[in-house]
mmCIF file of C-alpha atoms in Angstrom:
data_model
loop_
_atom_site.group_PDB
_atom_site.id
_atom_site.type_symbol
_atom_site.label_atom_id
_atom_site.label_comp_id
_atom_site.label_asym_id
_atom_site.label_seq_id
_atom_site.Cartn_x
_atom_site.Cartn_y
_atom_site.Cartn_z
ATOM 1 C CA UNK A 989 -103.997 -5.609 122.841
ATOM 2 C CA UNK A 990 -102.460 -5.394 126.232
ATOM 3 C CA UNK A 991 -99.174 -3.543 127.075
ATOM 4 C CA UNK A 992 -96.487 -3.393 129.255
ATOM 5 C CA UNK A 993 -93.514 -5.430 130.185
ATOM 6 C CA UNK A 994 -93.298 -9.018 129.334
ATOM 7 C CA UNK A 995 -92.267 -10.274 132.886
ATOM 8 C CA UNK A 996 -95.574 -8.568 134.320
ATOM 9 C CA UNK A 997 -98.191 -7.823 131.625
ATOM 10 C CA UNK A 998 -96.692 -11.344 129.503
ATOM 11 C CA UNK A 999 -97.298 -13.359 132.587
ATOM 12 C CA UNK A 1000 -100.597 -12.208 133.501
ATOM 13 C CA UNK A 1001 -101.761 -13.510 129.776
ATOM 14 C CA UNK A 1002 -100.285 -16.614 130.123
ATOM 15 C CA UNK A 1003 -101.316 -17.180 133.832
ATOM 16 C CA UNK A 1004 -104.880 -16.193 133.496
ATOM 17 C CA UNK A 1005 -107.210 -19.342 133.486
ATOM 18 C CA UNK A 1006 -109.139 -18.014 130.096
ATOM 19 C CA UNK A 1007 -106.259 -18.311 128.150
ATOM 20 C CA UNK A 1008 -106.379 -21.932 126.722
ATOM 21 C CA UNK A 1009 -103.505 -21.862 123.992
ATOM 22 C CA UNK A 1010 -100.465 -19.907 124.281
ATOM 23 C CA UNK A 1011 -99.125 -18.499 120.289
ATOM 24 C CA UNK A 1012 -95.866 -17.112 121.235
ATOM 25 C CA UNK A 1013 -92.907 -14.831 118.727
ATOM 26 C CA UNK A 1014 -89.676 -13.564 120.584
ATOM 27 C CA UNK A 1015 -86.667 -14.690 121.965
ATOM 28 C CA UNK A 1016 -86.024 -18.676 122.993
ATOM 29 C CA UNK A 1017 -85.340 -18.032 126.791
ATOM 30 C CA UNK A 1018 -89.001 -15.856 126.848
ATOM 31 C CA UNK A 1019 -90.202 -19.229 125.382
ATOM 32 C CA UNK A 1020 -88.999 -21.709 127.819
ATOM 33 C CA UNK A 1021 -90.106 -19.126 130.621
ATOM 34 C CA UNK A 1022 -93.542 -19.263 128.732
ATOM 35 C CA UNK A 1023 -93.341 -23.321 127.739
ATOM 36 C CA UNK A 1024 -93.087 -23.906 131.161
ATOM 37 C CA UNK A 1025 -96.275 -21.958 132.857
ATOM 38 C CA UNK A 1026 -98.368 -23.688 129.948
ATOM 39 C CA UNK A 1027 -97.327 -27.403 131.055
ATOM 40 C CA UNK A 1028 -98.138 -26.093 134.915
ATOM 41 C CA UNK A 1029 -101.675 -25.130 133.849
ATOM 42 C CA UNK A 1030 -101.576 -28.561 130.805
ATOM 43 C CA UNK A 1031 -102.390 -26.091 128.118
ATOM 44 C CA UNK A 1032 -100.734 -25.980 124.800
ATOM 45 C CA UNK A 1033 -98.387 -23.445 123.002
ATOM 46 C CA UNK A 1034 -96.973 -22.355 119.865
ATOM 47 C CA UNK A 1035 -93.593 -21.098 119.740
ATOM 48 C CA UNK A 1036 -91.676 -18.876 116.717
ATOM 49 C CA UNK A 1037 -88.527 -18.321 118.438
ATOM 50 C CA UNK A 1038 -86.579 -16.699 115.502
ATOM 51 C CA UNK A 1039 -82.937 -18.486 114.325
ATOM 52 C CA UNK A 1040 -80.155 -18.475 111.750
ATOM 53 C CA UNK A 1041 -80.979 -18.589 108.032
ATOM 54 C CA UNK A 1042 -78.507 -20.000 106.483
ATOM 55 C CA UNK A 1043 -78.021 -19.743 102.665
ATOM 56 C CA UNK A 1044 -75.960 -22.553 100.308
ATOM 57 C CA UNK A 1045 -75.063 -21.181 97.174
ATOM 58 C CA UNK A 1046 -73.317 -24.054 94.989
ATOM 59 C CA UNK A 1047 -71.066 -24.073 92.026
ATOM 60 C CA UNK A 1048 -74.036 -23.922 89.662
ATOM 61 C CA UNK A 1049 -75.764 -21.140 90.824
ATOM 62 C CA UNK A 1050 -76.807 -18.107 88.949
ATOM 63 C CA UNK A 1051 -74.330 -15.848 90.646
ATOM 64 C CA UNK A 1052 -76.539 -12.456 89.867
ATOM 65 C CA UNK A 1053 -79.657 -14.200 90.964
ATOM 66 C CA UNK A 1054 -77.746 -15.690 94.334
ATOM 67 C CA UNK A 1055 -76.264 -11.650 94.993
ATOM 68 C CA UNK A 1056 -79.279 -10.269 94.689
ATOM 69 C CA UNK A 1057 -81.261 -12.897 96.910
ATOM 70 C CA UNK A 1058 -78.862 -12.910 99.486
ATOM 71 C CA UNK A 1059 -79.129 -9.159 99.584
ATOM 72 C CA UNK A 1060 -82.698 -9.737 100.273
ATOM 73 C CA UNK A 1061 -82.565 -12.221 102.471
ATOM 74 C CA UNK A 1062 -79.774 -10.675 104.534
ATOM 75 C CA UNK A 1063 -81.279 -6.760 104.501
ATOM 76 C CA UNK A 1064 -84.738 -6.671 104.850
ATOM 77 C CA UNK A 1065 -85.916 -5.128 107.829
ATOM 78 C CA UNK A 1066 -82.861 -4.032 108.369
ATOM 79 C CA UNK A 1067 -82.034 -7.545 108.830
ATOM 80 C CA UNK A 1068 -83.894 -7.598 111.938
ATOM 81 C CA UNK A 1069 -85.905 -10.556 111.131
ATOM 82 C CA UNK A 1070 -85.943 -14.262 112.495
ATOM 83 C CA UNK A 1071 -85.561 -15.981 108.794
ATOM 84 C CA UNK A 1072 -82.636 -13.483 108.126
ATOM 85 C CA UNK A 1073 -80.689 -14.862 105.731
ATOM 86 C CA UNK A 1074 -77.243 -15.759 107.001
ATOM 87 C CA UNK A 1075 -74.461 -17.565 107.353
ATOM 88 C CA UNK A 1076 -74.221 -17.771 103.641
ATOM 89 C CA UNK A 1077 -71.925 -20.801 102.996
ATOM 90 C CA UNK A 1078 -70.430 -20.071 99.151
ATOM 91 C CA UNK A 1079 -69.196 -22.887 96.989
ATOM 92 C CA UNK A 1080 -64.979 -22.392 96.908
ATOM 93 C CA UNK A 1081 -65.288 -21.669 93.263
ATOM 94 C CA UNK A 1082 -67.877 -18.662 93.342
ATOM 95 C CA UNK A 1083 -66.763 -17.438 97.261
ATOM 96 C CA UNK A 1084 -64.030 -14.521 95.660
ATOM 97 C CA UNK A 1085 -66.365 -13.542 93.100
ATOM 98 C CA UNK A 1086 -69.762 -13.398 95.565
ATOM 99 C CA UNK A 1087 -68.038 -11.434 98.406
ATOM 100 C CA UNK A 1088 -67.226 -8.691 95.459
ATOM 101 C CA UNK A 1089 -70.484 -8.606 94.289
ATOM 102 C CA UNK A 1090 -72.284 -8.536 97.638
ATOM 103 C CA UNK A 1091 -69.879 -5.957 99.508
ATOM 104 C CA UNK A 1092 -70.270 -3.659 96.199
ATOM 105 C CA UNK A 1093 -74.262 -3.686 96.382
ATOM 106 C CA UNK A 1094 -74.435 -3.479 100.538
ATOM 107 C CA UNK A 1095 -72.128 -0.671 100.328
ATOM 108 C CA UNK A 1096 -74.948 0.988 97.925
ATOM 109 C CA UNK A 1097 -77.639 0.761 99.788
ATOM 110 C CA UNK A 1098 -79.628 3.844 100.869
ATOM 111 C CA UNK A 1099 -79.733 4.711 104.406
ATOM 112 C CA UNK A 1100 -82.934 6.332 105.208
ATOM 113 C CA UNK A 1101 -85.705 6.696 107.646
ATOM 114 C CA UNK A 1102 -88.641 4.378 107.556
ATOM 115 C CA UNK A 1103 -91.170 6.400 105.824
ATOM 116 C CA UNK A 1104 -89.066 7.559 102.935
ATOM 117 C CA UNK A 1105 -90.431 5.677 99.890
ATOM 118 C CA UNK A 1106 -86.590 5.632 98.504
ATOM 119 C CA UNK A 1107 -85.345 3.785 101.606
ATOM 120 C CA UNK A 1108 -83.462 0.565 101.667
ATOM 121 C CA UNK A 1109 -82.136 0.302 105.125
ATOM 122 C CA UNK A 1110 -82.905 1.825 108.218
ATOM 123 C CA UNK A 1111 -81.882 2.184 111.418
ATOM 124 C CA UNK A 1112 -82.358 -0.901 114.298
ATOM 125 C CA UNK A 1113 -84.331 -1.066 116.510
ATOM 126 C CA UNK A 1114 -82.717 1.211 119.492
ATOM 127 C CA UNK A 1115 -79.174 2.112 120.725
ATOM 128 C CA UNK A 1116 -79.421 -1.322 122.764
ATOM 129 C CA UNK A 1117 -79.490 -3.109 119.355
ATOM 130 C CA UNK A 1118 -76.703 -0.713 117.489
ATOM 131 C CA UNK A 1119 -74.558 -1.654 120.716
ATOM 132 C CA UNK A 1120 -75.142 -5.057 120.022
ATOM 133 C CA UNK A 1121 -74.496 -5.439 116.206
ATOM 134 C CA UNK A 1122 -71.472 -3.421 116.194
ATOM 135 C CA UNK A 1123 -70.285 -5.423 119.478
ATOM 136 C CA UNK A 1124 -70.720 -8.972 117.176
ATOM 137 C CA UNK A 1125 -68.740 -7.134 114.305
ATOM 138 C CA UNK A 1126 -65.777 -6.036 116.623
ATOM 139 C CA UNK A 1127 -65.623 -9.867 118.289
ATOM 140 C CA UNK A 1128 -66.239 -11.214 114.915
ATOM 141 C CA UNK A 1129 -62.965 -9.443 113.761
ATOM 142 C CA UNK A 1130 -61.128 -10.134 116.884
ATOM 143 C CA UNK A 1131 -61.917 -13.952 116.337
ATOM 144 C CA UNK A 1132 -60.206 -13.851 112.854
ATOM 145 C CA UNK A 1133 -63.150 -12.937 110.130
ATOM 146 C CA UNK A 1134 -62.859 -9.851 107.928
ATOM 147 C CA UNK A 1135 -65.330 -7.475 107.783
ATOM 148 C CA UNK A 1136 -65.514 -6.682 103.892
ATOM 149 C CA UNK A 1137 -68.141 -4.032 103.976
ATOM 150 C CA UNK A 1138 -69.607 -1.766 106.633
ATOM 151 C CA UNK A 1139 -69.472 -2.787 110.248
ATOM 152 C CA UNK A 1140 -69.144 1.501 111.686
ATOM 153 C CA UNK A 1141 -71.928 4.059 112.344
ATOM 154 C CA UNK A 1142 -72.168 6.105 109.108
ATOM 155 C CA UNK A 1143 -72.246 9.477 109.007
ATOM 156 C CA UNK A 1144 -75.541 11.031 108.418
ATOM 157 C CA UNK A 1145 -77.072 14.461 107.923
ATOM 158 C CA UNK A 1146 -79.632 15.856 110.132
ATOM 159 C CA UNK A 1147 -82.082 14.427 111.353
ATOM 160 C CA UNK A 1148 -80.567 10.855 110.241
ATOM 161 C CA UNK A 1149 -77.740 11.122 112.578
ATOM 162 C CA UNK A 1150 -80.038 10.353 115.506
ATOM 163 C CA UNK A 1151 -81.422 7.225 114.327
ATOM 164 C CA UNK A 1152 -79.330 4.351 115.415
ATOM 165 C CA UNK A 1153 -78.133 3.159 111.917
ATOM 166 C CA UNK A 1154 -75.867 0.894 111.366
ATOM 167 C CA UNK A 1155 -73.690 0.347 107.737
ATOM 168 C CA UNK A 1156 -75.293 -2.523 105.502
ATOM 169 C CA UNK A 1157 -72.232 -5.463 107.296
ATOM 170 C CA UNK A 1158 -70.857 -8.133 105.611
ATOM 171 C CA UNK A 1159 -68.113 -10.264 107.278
ATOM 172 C CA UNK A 1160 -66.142 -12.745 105.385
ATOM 173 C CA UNK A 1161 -64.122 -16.000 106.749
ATOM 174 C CA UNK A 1162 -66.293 -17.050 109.614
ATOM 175 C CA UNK A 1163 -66.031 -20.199 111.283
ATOM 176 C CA UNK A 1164 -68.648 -22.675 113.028
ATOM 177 C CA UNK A 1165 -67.187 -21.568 116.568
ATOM 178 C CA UNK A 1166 -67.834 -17.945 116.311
ATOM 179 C CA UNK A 1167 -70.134 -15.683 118.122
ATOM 180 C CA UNK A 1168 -71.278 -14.423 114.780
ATOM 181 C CA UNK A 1169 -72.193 -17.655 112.988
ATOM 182 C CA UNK A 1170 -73.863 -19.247 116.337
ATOM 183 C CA UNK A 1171 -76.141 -16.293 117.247
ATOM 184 C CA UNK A 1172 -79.239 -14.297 116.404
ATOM 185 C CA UNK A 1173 -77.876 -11.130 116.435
ATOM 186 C CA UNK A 1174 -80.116 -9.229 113.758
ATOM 187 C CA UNK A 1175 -77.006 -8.573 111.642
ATOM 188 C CA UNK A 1176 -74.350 -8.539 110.414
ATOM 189 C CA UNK A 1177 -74.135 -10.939 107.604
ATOM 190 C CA UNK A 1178 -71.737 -13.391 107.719
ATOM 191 C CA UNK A 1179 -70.103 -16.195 105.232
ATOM 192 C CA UNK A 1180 -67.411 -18.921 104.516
ATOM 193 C CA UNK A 1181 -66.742 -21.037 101.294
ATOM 194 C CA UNK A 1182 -67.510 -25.032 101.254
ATOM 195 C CA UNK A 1183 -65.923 -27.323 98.633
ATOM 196 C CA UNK A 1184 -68.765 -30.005 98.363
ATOM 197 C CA UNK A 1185 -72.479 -30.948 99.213
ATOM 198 C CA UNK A 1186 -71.221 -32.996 102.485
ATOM 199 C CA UNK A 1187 -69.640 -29.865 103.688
ATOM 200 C CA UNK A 1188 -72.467 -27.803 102.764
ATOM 201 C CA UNK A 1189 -74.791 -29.856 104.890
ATOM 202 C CA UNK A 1190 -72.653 -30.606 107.746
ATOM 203 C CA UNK A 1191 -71.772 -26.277 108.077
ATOM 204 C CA UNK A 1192 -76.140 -25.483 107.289
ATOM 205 C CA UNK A 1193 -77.306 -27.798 110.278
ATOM 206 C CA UNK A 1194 -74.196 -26.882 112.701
ATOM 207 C CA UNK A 1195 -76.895 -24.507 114.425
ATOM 208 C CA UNK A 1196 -78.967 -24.536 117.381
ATOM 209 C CA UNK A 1197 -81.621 -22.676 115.521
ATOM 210 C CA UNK A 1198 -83.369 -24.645 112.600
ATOM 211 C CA UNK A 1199 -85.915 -22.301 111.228
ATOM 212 C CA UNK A 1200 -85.221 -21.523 107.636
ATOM 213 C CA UNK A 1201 -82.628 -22.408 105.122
ATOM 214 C CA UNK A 1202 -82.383 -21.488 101.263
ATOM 215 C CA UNK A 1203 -80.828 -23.261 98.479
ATOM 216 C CA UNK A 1204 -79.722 -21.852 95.025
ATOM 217 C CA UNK A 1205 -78.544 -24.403 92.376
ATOM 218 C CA UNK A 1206 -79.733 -24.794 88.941
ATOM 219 C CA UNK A 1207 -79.874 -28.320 89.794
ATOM 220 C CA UNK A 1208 -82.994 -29.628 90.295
ATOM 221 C CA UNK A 1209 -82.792 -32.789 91.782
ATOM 222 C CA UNK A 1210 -79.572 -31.572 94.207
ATOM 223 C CA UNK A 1211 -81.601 -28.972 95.536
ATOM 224 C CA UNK A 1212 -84.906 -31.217 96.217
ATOM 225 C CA UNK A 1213 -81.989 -33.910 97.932
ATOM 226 C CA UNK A 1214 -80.119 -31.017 99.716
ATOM 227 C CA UNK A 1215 -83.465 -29.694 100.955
ATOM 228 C CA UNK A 1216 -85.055 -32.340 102.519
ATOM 229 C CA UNK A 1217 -81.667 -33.044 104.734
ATOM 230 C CA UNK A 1218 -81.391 -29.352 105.935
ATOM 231 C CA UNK A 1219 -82.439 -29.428 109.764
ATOM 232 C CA UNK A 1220 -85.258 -26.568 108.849
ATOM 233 C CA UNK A 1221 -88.717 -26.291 109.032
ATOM 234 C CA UNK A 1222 -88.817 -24.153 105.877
ATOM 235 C CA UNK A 1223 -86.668 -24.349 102.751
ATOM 236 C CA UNK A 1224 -86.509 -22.119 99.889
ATOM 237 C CA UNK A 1225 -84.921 -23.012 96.286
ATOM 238 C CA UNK A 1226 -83.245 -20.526 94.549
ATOM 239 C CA UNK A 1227 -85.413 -17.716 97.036
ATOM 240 C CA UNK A 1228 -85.620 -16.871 100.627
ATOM 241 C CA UNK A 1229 -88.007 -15.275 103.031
ATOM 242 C CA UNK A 1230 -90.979 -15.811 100.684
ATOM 243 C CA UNK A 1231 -93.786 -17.385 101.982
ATOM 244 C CA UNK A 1232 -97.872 -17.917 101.576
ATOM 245 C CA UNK A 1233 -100.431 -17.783 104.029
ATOM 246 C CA UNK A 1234 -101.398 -21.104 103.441
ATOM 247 C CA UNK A 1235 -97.366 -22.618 103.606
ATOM 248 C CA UNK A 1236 -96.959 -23.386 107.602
ATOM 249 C CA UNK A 1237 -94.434 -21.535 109.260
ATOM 250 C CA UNK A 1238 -92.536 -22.723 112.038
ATOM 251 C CA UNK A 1239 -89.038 -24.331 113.128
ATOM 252 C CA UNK A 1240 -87.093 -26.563 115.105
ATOM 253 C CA UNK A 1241 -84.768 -26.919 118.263
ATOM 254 C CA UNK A 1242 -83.841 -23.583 119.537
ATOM 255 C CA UNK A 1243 -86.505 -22.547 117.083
ATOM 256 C CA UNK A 1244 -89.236 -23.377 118.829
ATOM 257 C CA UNK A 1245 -92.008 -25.741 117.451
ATOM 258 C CA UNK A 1246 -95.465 -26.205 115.806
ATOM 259 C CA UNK A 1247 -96.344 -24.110 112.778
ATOM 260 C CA UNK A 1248 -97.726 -20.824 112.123
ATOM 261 C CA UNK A 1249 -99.834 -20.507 109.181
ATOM 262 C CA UNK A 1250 -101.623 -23.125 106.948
ATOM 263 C CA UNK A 1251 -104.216 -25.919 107.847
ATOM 264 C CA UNK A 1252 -101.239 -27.089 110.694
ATOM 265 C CA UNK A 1253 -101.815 -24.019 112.518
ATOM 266 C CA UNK A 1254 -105.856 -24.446 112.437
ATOM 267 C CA UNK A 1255 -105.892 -27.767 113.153
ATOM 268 C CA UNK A 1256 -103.362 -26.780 116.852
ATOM 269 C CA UNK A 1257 -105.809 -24.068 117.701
ATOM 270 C CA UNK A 1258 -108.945 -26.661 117.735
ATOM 271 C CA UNK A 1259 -110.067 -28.806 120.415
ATOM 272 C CA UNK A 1260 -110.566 -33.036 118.889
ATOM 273 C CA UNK A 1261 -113.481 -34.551 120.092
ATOM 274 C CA UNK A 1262 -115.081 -38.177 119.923
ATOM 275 C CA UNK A 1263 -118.484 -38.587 120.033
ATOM 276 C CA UNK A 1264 -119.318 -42.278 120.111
ATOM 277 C CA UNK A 1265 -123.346 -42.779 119.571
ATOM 278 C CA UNK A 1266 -124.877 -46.250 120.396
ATOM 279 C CA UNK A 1267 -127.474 -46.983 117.583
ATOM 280 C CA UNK A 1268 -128.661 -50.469 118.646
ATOM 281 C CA UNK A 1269 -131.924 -51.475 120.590
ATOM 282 C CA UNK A 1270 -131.508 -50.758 123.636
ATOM 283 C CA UNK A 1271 -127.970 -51.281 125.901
ATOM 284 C CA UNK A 1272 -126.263 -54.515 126.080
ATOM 285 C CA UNK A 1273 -126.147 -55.548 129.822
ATOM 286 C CA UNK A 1274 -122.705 -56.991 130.521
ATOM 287 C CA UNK A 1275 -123.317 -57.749 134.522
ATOM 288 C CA UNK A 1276 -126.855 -59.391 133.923
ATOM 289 C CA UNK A 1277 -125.907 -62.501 132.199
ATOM 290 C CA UNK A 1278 -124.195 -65.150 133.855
ATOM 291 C CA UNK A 1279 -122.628 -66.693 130.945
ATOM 292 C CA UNK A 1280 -118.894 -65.401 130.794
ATOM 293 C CA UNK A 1281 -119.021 -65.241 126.906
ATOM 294 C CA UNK A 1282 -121.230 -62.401 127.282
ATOM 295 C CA UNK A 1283 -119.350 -60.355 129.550
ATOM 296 C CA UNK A 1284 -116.945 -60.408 126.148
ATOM 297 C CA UNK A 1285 -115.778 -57.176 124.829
ATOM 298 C CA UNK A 1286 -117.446 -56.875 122.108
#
């Protein structure tokens, strides 16, 4: 373990001639910085550079299963997490009904610090980050969307009040072209209806990041379909976030690229060798013989 500041201790690592693969996590302009002082010294690299999530829930869905999986997907960690679950495009007929649902259990959520077993959110990761989140709420807002729950500082007792929580956000009526729906910002979550599986598609790839993407239909052959067209390296039915040691793990685009994870991951972290071995008598002399059908490969 080495510490210290990326630009100084994070360059040394990657610099130094012992390193022979580069495994990288963080943010995609660290990666390119990284990407490119691997192909100077022709090693490889591995890059998890986080994303968008986003989340279809269609017509069929099981509207209490969809609630509380979004919840997950969107709150964990805070919702500090690459694979966070969001934009959340809702099928027209379920989008009134979902954004009740949702708002009502975010606004329940308990705000408390990290260690307390009965915690369900707690605060990000420094004032830098509450700046940020409540920053994408305000624009978000000023763009047109409505914030439907949270989006403010809550009030806390002491000693919560100095941790730098932020209310469980949800923020309705996005569109493709806002700040909210186009960037990692580690919350809040955001969502818009769709009236088909074309639109669904078309809003779930319009993203830079391709990382993760869930699907939750009771339909089994539209979600295998759906799936396999999402621009994501991972794709969850009817779940989100889950995922098994031996499943790789890794995205596209803005994402980065190569997996995390499973046999994929072994196989990039091993050198391939041929070793070809000559088990006839002796070694056939191409330059001895003058007769050009010997000088034949072969």
């Amino acid at each position: 373990m080495i510490t210290g500041d990326g630009a100084v201790s994070g360059a040394a690592m990657c610099e130094h001639p012992a390193v022979a693969k580069i495994d990288f996590t963080g943010g995609a302009l660290t990666g390119q910085r990284i990407v490119a002082i691997a192909a100077q010294r022709l090693v490889p690299a591995t890059l998890e550079q986080g994303g968008k999530g986003p989340e279809v829930i269609f017509n069929d869905a099981d509207l209490d299963d969809a609630v509380a999986g979004t919840l997950f997907a969107g709150f964990i960690a805070s919702g500090q997490t690459c694979i966070a679950g969001t934009p959340m495009i809702v099928a027209r007929k379920h989008y009134p009904a979902f954004i009740n649902r949702l708002s009502a259990r975010a606004r329940t959520q308990r705000l408390c610090a990290p260690l307390d077993p009965a915690s369900q959110m707690v605060p990000v990761i420094s004032a830098h980050a509450q700046c940020a989140v409540l920053a994408a709420v305000a624009k978000a807002e000023a763009e047109g969307a409505r914030i439907v729950a949270g989006g403010r500082v809550p009030t806390l007792k002491a000693p919560l009040h100095r941790g730098h929580f932020v209310e469980p956000t949800i923020v309705a009526d996005v569109t493709t072209s806002m700040a909210v729906w186009r960037e990692e910002i580690f919350r809040p979550d955001d969502m818009r209806h769709c009236d088909d599986e074309t639109e669904a598609l078309q809003l779930a790839n319009d993203s830079p990041f391709w990382l993760g993407a869930s699907v939750w239909t009771r339909d089994v052959a539209r979600a295998h379909r759906f799936a396999k067209r999402l621009n994501a390296g991972m794709a969850w039915i009817n779940d989100h976030h889950k995922n098994d040691p031996a499943s790789p793990w890794g995205g596209f685009g803005r994402s980065g690229y190569d997996k995390e994870n499973g046999w994929d991951a072994l196989y990039a972290n091993l050198k391939l060798q041929s070793v070809v071995v000559n088990t006839g008598d002796g070694f056939r002399d191409w330059y001895a013989s003058g007769d050009p059908a010997q000088c034949r490969y072969g």
